[in-house]
Tab-separated table of C-alpha atoms in Angstrom:
chain	number	residue	atom	x	y	z
A	1078	MET	CA	-13.110	1.982	1.074
A	1079	SER	CA	-16.859	2.392	1.698
A	1080	GLU	CA	-18.204	4.969	4.148
A	1081	GLU	CA	-19.541	2.153	6.335
A	1082	LEU	CA	-16.128	0.510	6.591
A	1083	GLU	CA	-14.512	3.861	7.388
A	1084	ILE	CA	-16.981	4.497	10.234
A	1085	GLU	CA	-16.422	0.984	11.562
A	1086	ARG	CA	-12.645	1.361	11.436
A	1087	ASN	CA	-12.707	4.708	13.266
A	1088	ALA	CA	-14.967	3.194	15.923
A	1089	LEU	CA	-12.444	0.448	16.695
A	1090	TYR	CA	-9.159	2.354	17.069
A	1091	GLU	CA	-7.917	5.590	18.638
A	1092	GLY	CA	-4.568	7.113	19.491
A	1093	ASP	CA	-3.108	8.024	16.083
A	1094	ASP	CA	-4.381	11.525	15.540
A	1095	ASP	CA	-1.941	12.589	12.797
A	1096	GLN	CA	-2.784	9.719	10.470
A	1097	GLU	CA	-5.578	11.643	8.739
A	1098	GLN	CA	-3.509	14.792	8.156
A	1099	ASP	CA	-2.077	15.674	4.780
A	1100	ILE	CA	1.658	15.627	4.242
A	1101	SER	CA	3.011	19.093	3.550
A	1102	PHE	CA	4.771	19.308	0.213
A	1103	SER	CA	6.964	22.052	1.656
A	1104	GLU	CA	8.932	19.286	3.374
A	1105	TYR	CA	9.972	17.762	0.052
A	1106	ASP	CA	12.211	18.523	-2.856
A	1107	ILE	CA	10.546	16.844	-5.828
A	1108	SER	CA	11.150	17.087	-9.541
A	1109	VAL	CA	8.378	16.827	-12.109
A	1110	SER	CA	9.101	16.278	-15.792
A	1111	PRO	CA	6.617	15.874	-18.666
A	1112	ASN	CA	7.485	13.270	-21.295
A	1113	ASP	CA	5.632	12.380	-24.472
A	1114	PHE	CA	6.067	8.622	-24.965
A	1115	ASN	CA	4.613	6.814	-27.941
A	1116	VAL	CA	2.410	3.744	-27.565
A	1117	ARG	CA	5.184	1.353	-28.598
A	1118	THR	CA	7.419	2.727	-25.826
A	1119	LEU	CA	4.644	2.454	-23.223
A	1120	TYR	CA	4.105	-1.173	-24.211
A	1121	ASP	CA	7.833	-1.882	-23.947
A	1122	PHE	CA	7.916	-0.284	-20.483
A	1123	ILE	CA	5.467	-2.878	-19.170
A	1124	ASP	CA	6.749	-5.798	-21.217
A	1125	SER	CA	10.313	-5.238	-19.963
A	1126	GLY	CA	9.348	-4.667	-16.323
A	1127	ILE	CA	10.541	-1.042	-16.283
A	1128	VAL	CA	7.069	0.090	-15.206
A	1129	ASN	CA	5.346	-1.751	-12.370
A	1130	ILE	CA	2.069	-1.568	-10.496
A	1131	PRO	CA	2.332	-0.714	-6.799
A	1132	GLY	CA	0.422	-3.144	-4.630
A	1133	PHE	CA	-1.973	-0.471	-3.393
A	1134	GLN	CA	-3.332	0.031	-6.912
A	1135	ARG	CA	-6.566	-1.749	-7.719
A	1136	ASN	CA	-6.731	-4.538	-10.278
A	1137	TYR	CA	-7.530	-3.987	-13.955
A	1138	VAL	CA	-11.268	-3.237	-13.984
A	1139	TRP	CA	-12.186	-2.014	-17.467
A	1140	ASP	CA	-14.476	-4.107	-19.637
A	1141	ILE	CA	-13.648	-4.705	-23.283
A	1142	LYS	CA	-16.035	-2.007	-24.559
A	1143	ARG	CA	-14.409	0.708	-22.469
A	1144	ALA	CA	-10.949	-0.568	-23.403
A	1145	SER	CA	-11.948	-0.527	-27.084
A	1146	LYS	CA	-12.916	3.152	-26.847
A	1147	LEU	CA	-9.428	4.060	-25.595
A	1148	ILE	CA	-7.827	2.162	-28.491
A	1149	GLU	CA	-10.173	3.864	-30.934
A	1150	SER	CA	-9.233	7.282	-29.522
A	1151	LEU	CA	-5.571	6.521	-30.096
A	1152	LEU	CA	-6.230	5.227	-33.606
A	1153	ILE	CA	-8.069	8.357	-34.717
A	1154	GLY	CA	-5.918	10.821	-32.787
A	1155	ILE	CA	-8.259	11.967	-30.015
A	1156	PRO	CA	-6.156	13.162	-27.026
A	1157	VAL	CA	-6.263	10.907	-23.970
A	1158	PRO	CA	-5.605	11.945	-20.356
A	1159	GLN	CA	-2.017	12.164	-19.184
A	1160	MET	CA	-0.527	9.485	-16.939
A	1161	PHE	CA	1.674	9.783	-13.860
A	1162	LEU	CA	4.761	7.700	-13.072
A	1163	TYR	CA	6.850	7.739	-9.924
A	1164	ALA	CA	10.606	7.262	-10.416
A	1165	GLN	CA	11.908	4.880	-7.758
A	1166	GLU	CA	15.364	4.546	-9.260
A	1167	LYS	CA	16.973	4.522	-12.691
A	1168	ASN	CA	14.758	2.593	-15.145
A	1169	SER	CA	12.246	1.671	-12.446
A	1170	PHE	CA	8.864	3.374	-12.258
A	1171	LEU	CA	5.560	2.888	-10.464
A	1172	ILE	CA	2.249	3.783	-12.093
A	1173	ILE	CA	0.589	6.306	-9.804
A	1174	ASP	CA	-2.253	7.236	-12.139
A	1175	GLY	CA	-3.087	5.673	-15.507
A	1176	GLN	CA	-2.888	1.951	-14.846
A	1177	GLN	CA	-6.087	1.145	-16.765
A	1178	ARG	CA	-4.814	3.005	-19.853
A	1179	TYR	CA	-1.345	1.472	-19.658
A	1180	PHE	CA	-2.704	-2.058	-19.473
A	1181	THR	CA	-5.336	-1.541	-22.135
A	1182	ILE	CA	-2.517	-0.647	-24.541
A	1183	TYR	CA	-0.494	-3.644	-23.344
A	1184	PHE	CA	-3.402	-6.071	-23.763
A	1185	PHE	CA	-4.298	-4.735	-27.197
A	1186	LYS	CA	-0.781	-5.186	-28.531
A	1187	LYS	CA	-0.739	-8.691	-27.018
A	1188	LYS	CA	-4.115	-9.276	-28.743
A	1189	ARG	CA	-5.496	-10.770	-25.536
A	1190	PHE	CA	-8.017	-9.460	-22.981
A	1191	PRO	CA	-8.240	-10.737	-19.379
A	1192	ARG	CA	-11.297	-12.604	-18.200
A	1193	LEU	CA	-13.046	-10.743	-15.362
A	1194	GLU	CA	-13.141	-13.702	-12.982
A	1195	LYS	CA	-9.395	-14.302	-13.368
A	1196	ARG	CA	-8.098	-10.791	-12.758
A	1197	ILE	CA	-7.083	-11.183	-9.128
A	1198	GLU	CA	-5.155	-14.331	-9.996
A	1199	LEU	CA	-3.649	-12.647	-13.060
A	1200	ARG	CA	-2.491	-9.715	-10.922
A	1201	ASN	CA	-0.552	-12.125	-8.716
A	1202	ILE	CA	0.914	-13.869	-11.761
A	1203	PHE	CA	1.985	-10.525	-13.240
A	1204	ASP	CA	3.622	-9.400	-9.981
A	1205	GLU	CA	5.482	-12.673	-9.505
A	1206	ASN	CA	6.740	-12.885	-13.093
A	1207	LYS	CA	7.134	-9.176	-13.909
A	1208	GLY	CA	4.731	-9.827	-16.747
A	1209	PHE	CA	2.471	-12.533	-18.173
A	1210	PRO	CA	4.202	-15.723	-19.349
A	1211	GLU	CA	3.269	-16.753	-22.885
A	1212	ASP	CA	1.556	-19.936	-21.690
A	1213	ILE	CA	-0.766	-17.815	-19.536
A	1214	LEU	CA	-1.467	-15.312	-22.325
A	1215	SER	CA	-2.376	-18.123	-24.712
A	1216	ASP	CA	-4.562	-19.897	-22.153
A	1217	ASN	CA	-8.242	-19.260	-22.915
A	1218	ASN	CA	-9.071	-19.906	-19.272
A	1219	TYR	CA	-7.343	-16.615	-18.468
A	1220	PHE	CA	-7.696	-14.504	-21.625
A	1221	VAL	CA	-9.938	-14.058	-24.636
A	1222	ASP	CA	-8.992	-12.525	-27.983
A	1223	PHE	CA	-8.940	-8.731	-27.877
A	1224	ASN	CA	-11.069	-7.828	-30.883
A	1225	LEU	CA	-12.360	-4.268	-30.665
A	1226	GLN	CA	-16.014	-3.907	-29.696
A	1227	LEU	CA	-17.098	-0.524	-30.999
A	1228	PRO	CA	-20.521	0.912	-31.858
A	1229	ASP	CA	-21.346	1.821	-35.420
A	1230	ILE	CA	-20.789	5.477	-36.309
A	1231	LEU	CA	-24.281	5.786	-37.781
A	1232	PRO	CA	-27.077	3.226	-38.181
A	1233	ASP	CA	-26.140	2.753	-41.820
A	1234	LYS	CA	-22.364	3.175	-41.508
A	1235	ASN	CA	-20.068	0.606	-39.909
A	1236	ASN	CA	-17.146	1.517	-37.699
A	1237	LYS	CA	-14.107	0.421	-39.689
A	1238	PHE	CA	-12.198	-0.606	-36.540
A	1239	ASN	CA	-14.951	-2.761	-35.036
A	1240	LYS	CA	-13.946	-6.420	-34.497
A	1241	LEU	CA	-10.325	-5.767	-35.528
A	1242	ASN	CA	-7.326	-6.614	-33.373
A	1243	TYR	CA	-3.773	-5.294	-33.426
A	1244	SER	CA	-2.674	-7.732	-36.154
A	1245	THR	CA	-5.678	-7.181	-38.419
A	1246	LEU	CA	-5.361	-3.394	-38.463
A	1247	SER	CA	-4.036	-2.012	-41.716
A	1248	GLU	CA	-0.311	-1.334	-41.700
A	1249	GLU	CA	-1.003	2.405	-41.856
A	1250	ASP	CA	-3.382	2.289	-38.878
A	1251	ARG	CA	-1.041	0.052	-36.903
A	1252	ASN	CA	1.847	2.469	-37.415
A	1253	SER	CA	-0.346	5.436	-36.481
A	1254	PHE	CA	-1.318	3.613	-33.297
A	1255	ASP	CA	2.240	2.630	-32.376
A	1256	PHE	CA	3.623	6.135	-32.776
A	1257	ARG	CA	0.742	8.037	-31.150
A	1258	THR	CA	2.097	9.849	-28.087
A	1259	ILE	CA	0.629	10.164	-24.588
A	1260	ARG	CA	1.894	12.668	-22.040
A	1261	ASN	CA	3.521	10.987	-19.011
A	1262	ILE	CA	4.377	13.069	-15.952
A	1263	ILE	CA	7.392	11.600	-14.139
A	1264	ILE	CA	7.705	12.533	-10.472
A	1265	LYS	CA	10.843	11.955	-8.409
A	1266	GLN	CA	11.523	12.618	-4.738
A	1267	ASN	CA	14.972	14.170	-4.395
A	1268	SER	CA	14.862	14.731	-0.649
A	1269	PRO	CA	14.457	13.821	2.107
A	1270	ASP	CA	15.915	10.342	1.638
A	1271	ASP	CA	13.217	8.568	3.636
A	1272	GLY	CA	11.997	5.806	1.387
A	1273	ASP	CA	9.766	7.616	-1.133
A	1274	SER	CA	7.294	8.852	1.486
A	1275	VAL	CA	5.947	11.598	-0.770
A	1276	ILE	CA	4.216	8.966	-2.903
A	1277	PHE	CA	1.556	8.722	-0.164
A	1278	GLU	CA	0.384	12.263	-0.728
A	1279	ILE	CA	0.840	12.243	-4.499
A	1280	PHE	CA	-1.288	9.127	-4.898
A	1281	ASN	CA	-4.085	10.332	-2.649
A	1282	ARG	CA	-4.196	13.791	-4.262
A	1283	LEU	CA	-4.388	12.337	-7.759
A	1284	ASN	CA	-7.036	9.819	-6.725
A	1285	SER	CA	-8.953	11.925	-4.208
A	1286	GLY	CA	-12.172	11.506	-6.163
A	1287	SER	CA	-12.190	7.725	-6.192
A	1288	VAL	CA	-9.703	6.060	-3.855
A	1289	ASN	CA	-8.963	6.878	-0.239
A	1290	LEU	CA	-6.277	4.475	0.848
A	1291	LYS	CA	-4.851	4.452	4.356
A	1292	PRO	CA	-1.105	4.890	4.913
A	1293	GLN	CA	-0.518	1.242	5.846
A	1294	GLU	CA	-2.189	0.026	2.656
A	1295	ILE	CA	0.329	2.014	0.625
A	1296	ARG	CA	3.224	1.319	2.985
A	1297	THR	CA	2.748	-2.439	2.799
A	1298	SER	CA	3.350	-2.269	-0.946
A	1299	LEU	CA	6.248	0.174	-1.007
A	1300	TYR	CA	8.208	-1.534	1.772
A	1301	HIS	CA	7.303	-5.183	1.354
A	1302	SER	CA	10.043	-7.385	2.799
A	1303	ASN	CA	10.680	-10.500	4.852
A	1304	PHE	CA	10.035	-8.323	7.898
A	1305	TYR	CA	6.576	-7.495	6.554
A	1306	ASP	CA	5.896	-11.175	5.887
A	1307	MET	CA	6.584	-11.686	9.584
A	1308	LEU	CA	4.100	-8.906	10.470
A	1309	TYR	CA	1.374	-10.644	8.472
A	1310	ARG	CA	2.214	-13.902	10.207
A	1311	ILE	CA	2.096	-12.624	13.785
A	1312	ASN	CA	-1.055	-10.644	13.025
A	1313	LEU	CA	-2.781	-14.049	12.932
A	1314	ASN	CA	-1.417	-15.038	16.360
A	1315	ALA	CA	-4.362	-16.304	18.444
A	1316	ASN	CA	-3.383	-14.348	21.564
A	1317	TRP	CA	-2.976	-11.147	19.562
A	1318	ARG	CA	-6.367	-11.564	17.902
A	1319	THR	CA	-7.892	-11.909	21.376
A	1320	LEU	CA	-6.362	-8.551	22.345
A	1321	THR	CA	-7.562	-6.677	19.226
A	1322	PRO	CA	-11.040	-5.339	18.393
A	1323	LYS	CA	-11.890	-8.153	15.983
A	1324	PRO	CA	-10.961	-11.847	15.719
A	1325	THR	CA	-10.161	-11.406	12.015
A	1326	PRO	CA	-7.529	-9.120	10.464
A	1327	ASP	CA	-8.536	-5.571	9.601
A	1328	LEU	CA	-9.249	-5.071	5.889
A	1329	ASN	CA	-7.267	-1.831	5.848
A	1330	MET	CA	-4.342	-3.328	7.771
A	1331	LYS	CA	-4.784	-1.156	10.861
A	1332	ASP	CA	-3.766	-4.045	13.108
A	1333	ILE	CA	-0.595	-4.532	11.036
A	1334	GLU	CA	0.176	-0.843	11.541
A	1335	VAL	CA	-0.297	-1.191	15.311
A	1336	ILE	CA	2.291	-3.992	15.453
A	1337	LEU	CA	4.638	-2.038	13.188
A	1338	ARG	CA	4.296	1.047	15.382
A	1339	GLY	CA	5.227	-0.922	18.500
A	1340	PHE	CA	8.372	-2.297	16.851
A	1341	ALA	CA	9.296	1.110	15.406
A	1342	MET	CA	9.007	2.798	18.792
A	1343	LEU	CA	10.931	-0.014	20.464
A	1344	ALA	CA	13.810	0.386	18.036
A	1345	ASN	CA	13.771	4.150	17.453
A	1346	HIS	CA	11.643	6.028	19.995
A	1347	ASP	CA	14.608	8.155	21.103
A	1348	ASN	CA	14.748	9.539	17.552
A	1349	TYR	CA	11.013	9.993	17.075
A	1350	HIS	CA	9.531	13.217	15.780
A	1351	PRO	CA	6.354	13.778	13.745
A	1352	SER	CA	4.958	12.961	11.369
A	1353	LEU	CA	4.147	9.427	12.458
A	1354	ILE	CA	3.588	8.484	8.812
A	1355	LYS	CA	7.147	9.407	7.897
A	1356	PHE	CA	8.506	7.757	11.048
A	1357	LEU	CA	6.843	4.443	10.175
A	1358	ASN	CA	7.961	4.740	6.563
A	1359	GLY	CA	11.541	5.216	7.698
A	1360	PHE	CA	11.413	2.210	10.010
A	1361	SER	CA	9.816	0.095	7.259
A	1362	ALA	CA	12.694	1.005	4.951
A	1363	GLN	CA	15.184	0.141	7.710
A	1364	ALA	CA	13.456	-3.189	8.373
A	1365	LYS	CA	14.001	-4.301	4.768
A	1366	LYS	CA	17.657	-4.759	5.723
A	1367	TYR	CA	17.017	-6.969	8.758
A	1368	SER	CA	18.496	-10.450	8.679
A	1369	ALA	CA	16.412	-13.592	9.098
A	1370	GLU	CA	17.797	-13.915	12.628
A	1371	GLU	CA	16.782	-10.355	13.537
A	1372	ILE	CA	13.299	-10.852	12.109
A	1373	LYS	CA	12.852	-14.079	14.056
A	1374	TYR	CA	13.886	-12.264	17.224
A	1375	PHE	CA	11.167	-9.621	16.751
A	1376	GLU	CA	8.639	-12.393	16.125
A	1377	ASN	CA	9.580	-14.284	19.286
A	1378	LEU	CA	9.587	-11.084	21.352
A	1379	PHE	CA	6.086	-10.190	20.196
A	1380	GLU	CA	4.685	-13.665	20.778
A	1381	ILE	CA	6.012	-13.755	24.338
A	1382	PHE	CA	4.649	-10.263	24.982
A	1383	VAL	CA	1.088	-11.060	23.840
A	1384	SER	CA	1.102	-14.383	25.710
A	1385	GLU	CA	1.873	-12.450	28.906
A	1386	ILE	CA	-0.697	-9.722	28.283
A	1387	VAL	CA	-3.564	-12.041	27.394
A	1388	ASN	CA	-3.232	-13.596	30.858
A	1389	ILE	CA	-3.433	-10.200	32.567
A	1390	ASN	CA	-6.424	-8.615	30.814
A	1391	GLN	CA	-7.770	-9.221	27.318
A	1392	LYS	CA	-9.054	-5.623	27.193
A	1393	LEU	CA	-5.803	-4.140	28.446
A	1394	PHE	CA	-5.307	-1.780	25.498
A	1395	PHE	CA	-8.902	-0.559	25.335
A	1396	ASN	CA	-10.372	2.754	26.350
A	1397	LYS	CA	-13.989	1.749	26.804
A	1398	GLU	CA	-14.796	0.070	23.456
A	1399	ARG	CA	-11.882	1.404	21.393
A	1400	PHE	CA	-8.381	-0.011	21.084
A	1401	ASN	CA	-5.963	2.775	22.084
A	1402	ILE	CA	-2.834	2.439	19.966
A	1403	ALA	CA	-0.911	4.919	22.107
A	1404	VAL	CA	-1.500	2.778	25.206
A	1405	TYR	CA	-0.399	-0.371	23.351
A	1406	GLU	CA	2.750	1.295	22.067
A	1407	ALA	CA	3.819	2.571	25.516
A	1408	ILE	CA	3.212	-0.730	27.307
A	1409	PHE	CA	4.899	-2.737	24.557
A	1410	VAL	CA	8.050	-0.613	24.692
A	1411	ALA	CA	8.126	-0.517	28.494
A	1412	LEU	CA	7.912	-4.300	28.873
A	1413	THR	CA	10.222	-5.297	26.006
A	1414	GLU	CA	12.918	-2.607	25.856
A	1415	LYS	CA	15.290	-4.143	28.421
A	1416	ALA	CA	15.121	-7.499	26.643
A	1417	TYR	CA	15.518	-5.831	23.240
A	1418	LEU	CA	18.651	-3.932	24.262
A	1419	SER	CA	20.280	-7.134	25.525
A	1420	LYS	CA	18.805	-9.237	22.680
A	1421	SER	CA	17.255	-11.586	25.205
A	1422	LEU	CA	13.664	-12.777	25.552
A	1423	ASP	CA	13.450	-12.081	29.286
A	1424	LEU	CA	10.612	-9.549	29.319
A	1425	LYS	CA	9.854	-7.288	32.262
A	1426	LYS	CA	7.009	-8.741	34.320
A	1427	THR	CA	3.961	-6.725	35.321
A	1428	ASN	CA	0.511	-7.243	36.780
A	1429	LEU	CA	-2.993	-5.855	36.513
A	1430	TRP	CA	-2.571	-3.493	39.478
A	1431	LYS	CA	0.493	-1.837	37.918
A	1432	VAL	CA	-1.200	-1.552	34.529
A	1433	ASN	CA	-4.309	0.000	36.056
A	1434	THR	CA	-2.115	2.448	37.968
A	1435	LEU	CA	-0.579	3.479	34.657
A	1436	LYS	CA	-3.890	3.777	32.809
A	1437	GLU	CA	-5.356	5.877	35.662
A	1438	ASN	CA	-2.385	8.256	35.777
A	1439	ALA	CA	-3.604	11.734	34.747
A	1440	ASP	CA	-0.513	12.610	32.726
A	1441	PHE	CA	-0.591	9.277	30.904
A	1442	ILE	CA	-4.303	9.660	30.143
A	1443	ASN	CA	-3.827	13.116	28.637
A	1444	ALA	CA	-0.845	11.976	26.552
A	1445	SER	CA	-2.813	8.975	25.264
A	1446	ARG	CA	-5.893	10.853	24.123
A	1447	LYS	CA	-4.778	14.233	22.762
A	1448	SER	CA	-1.908	15.106	20.427
A	1449	THR	CA	-0.886	11.472	20.716
A	1450	THR	CA	1.777	11.637	18.023
A	1451	SER	CA	3.599	14.718	19.304
A	1452	THR	CA	7.202	14.124	20.358
A	1453	ALA	CA	6.500	15.286	23.916
A	1454	ASN	CA	3.512	12.982	24.428
A	1455	VAL	CA	5.206	9.941	22.904
A	1456	LYS	CA	8.153	10.457	25.275
A	1457	LEU	CA	5.881	11.090	28.264
A	1458	ARG	CA	3.860	7.917	27.669
A	1459	ILE	CA	6.872	5.675	27.262
A	1460	ASP	CA	8.719	7.182	30.243
A	1461	LYS	CA	5.642	6.932	32.467
A	1462	ALA	CA	5.026	3.327	31.393
A	1463	LYS	CA	8.630	2.366	32.186
A	1464	GLU	CA	8.358	4.082	35.553
A	1465	LEU	CA	5.036	2.573	36.679
A	1466	LEU	CA	5.315	-0.890	35.143
């Protein structure tokens, strides 16, 4: 994310002060094991669907010259950087670091290289099919032949690998390539059993020099479900967009996280304790098990809530020019909890005078602006909102 986008995002939202803090590794029991896999095995991992790309990873971005240099390094035995895999379950891994290298090997053995303008579409095809169907690989609209593009060693000496592909390598070179090993570090979270939350910190530490993803960007990949499809849907609700800082969805999914946080507090606020990141991860994992009927109920509840609020004050959740997530969360829980507990859609009614009384309450103000994700302040805000609304 660019610095400009980060400044803009921070200027629009407040009330989630633990979101920028690192996760402490002391909270986790993780195992780390080094494994030297040969190229043939790495290719099979992708081709069989054992290794997958998490949605928060960027698309394949290397050009064919850079990809050719990696293949050349493997052919002549130059060591290449190690790669990191996250073990989700038996025979199921996510690439945390090393996606470009993994896919360069895959493409070279397939003898096809993806066209730049098709890579977003190809990413979707790969995710949907757990690989590239043969008709896509053979389609020149999507791929070109992967013939190595390497510079000559000296002006008067050709590079013997230039313009070759996997099939046209000599048998000796092909075997050397296939059995060349690359170190893979496999990381597994043993405890706590909270839906692989440690992957947030692992990914950001490994990619701290280039990628700075926000928790919801990672969460939306790890916990994608029918419940999350519903979140994306209601995030486009016209009344909701009127209540948020911008008429269009946030690029970093902050508005999705706001909705998720309201639902999580509605369902589990009695069990809340920091960190908020782990709390939302846990609820996201829980929500994967919701039935279609339960998901539809949450959708209807939210739509009724925003239709009521938009008629009271379109800037209800704002503190001056910034959307205060803590205020939203407290009001959402206070007005929907009674209906939620009885599984009805009869929301508690309120009015502008009551809301202003709440927002002007000194205790509520303090709990909404400082240490907003502490257990005490979350409880205080919700209790005060239920009392005054």
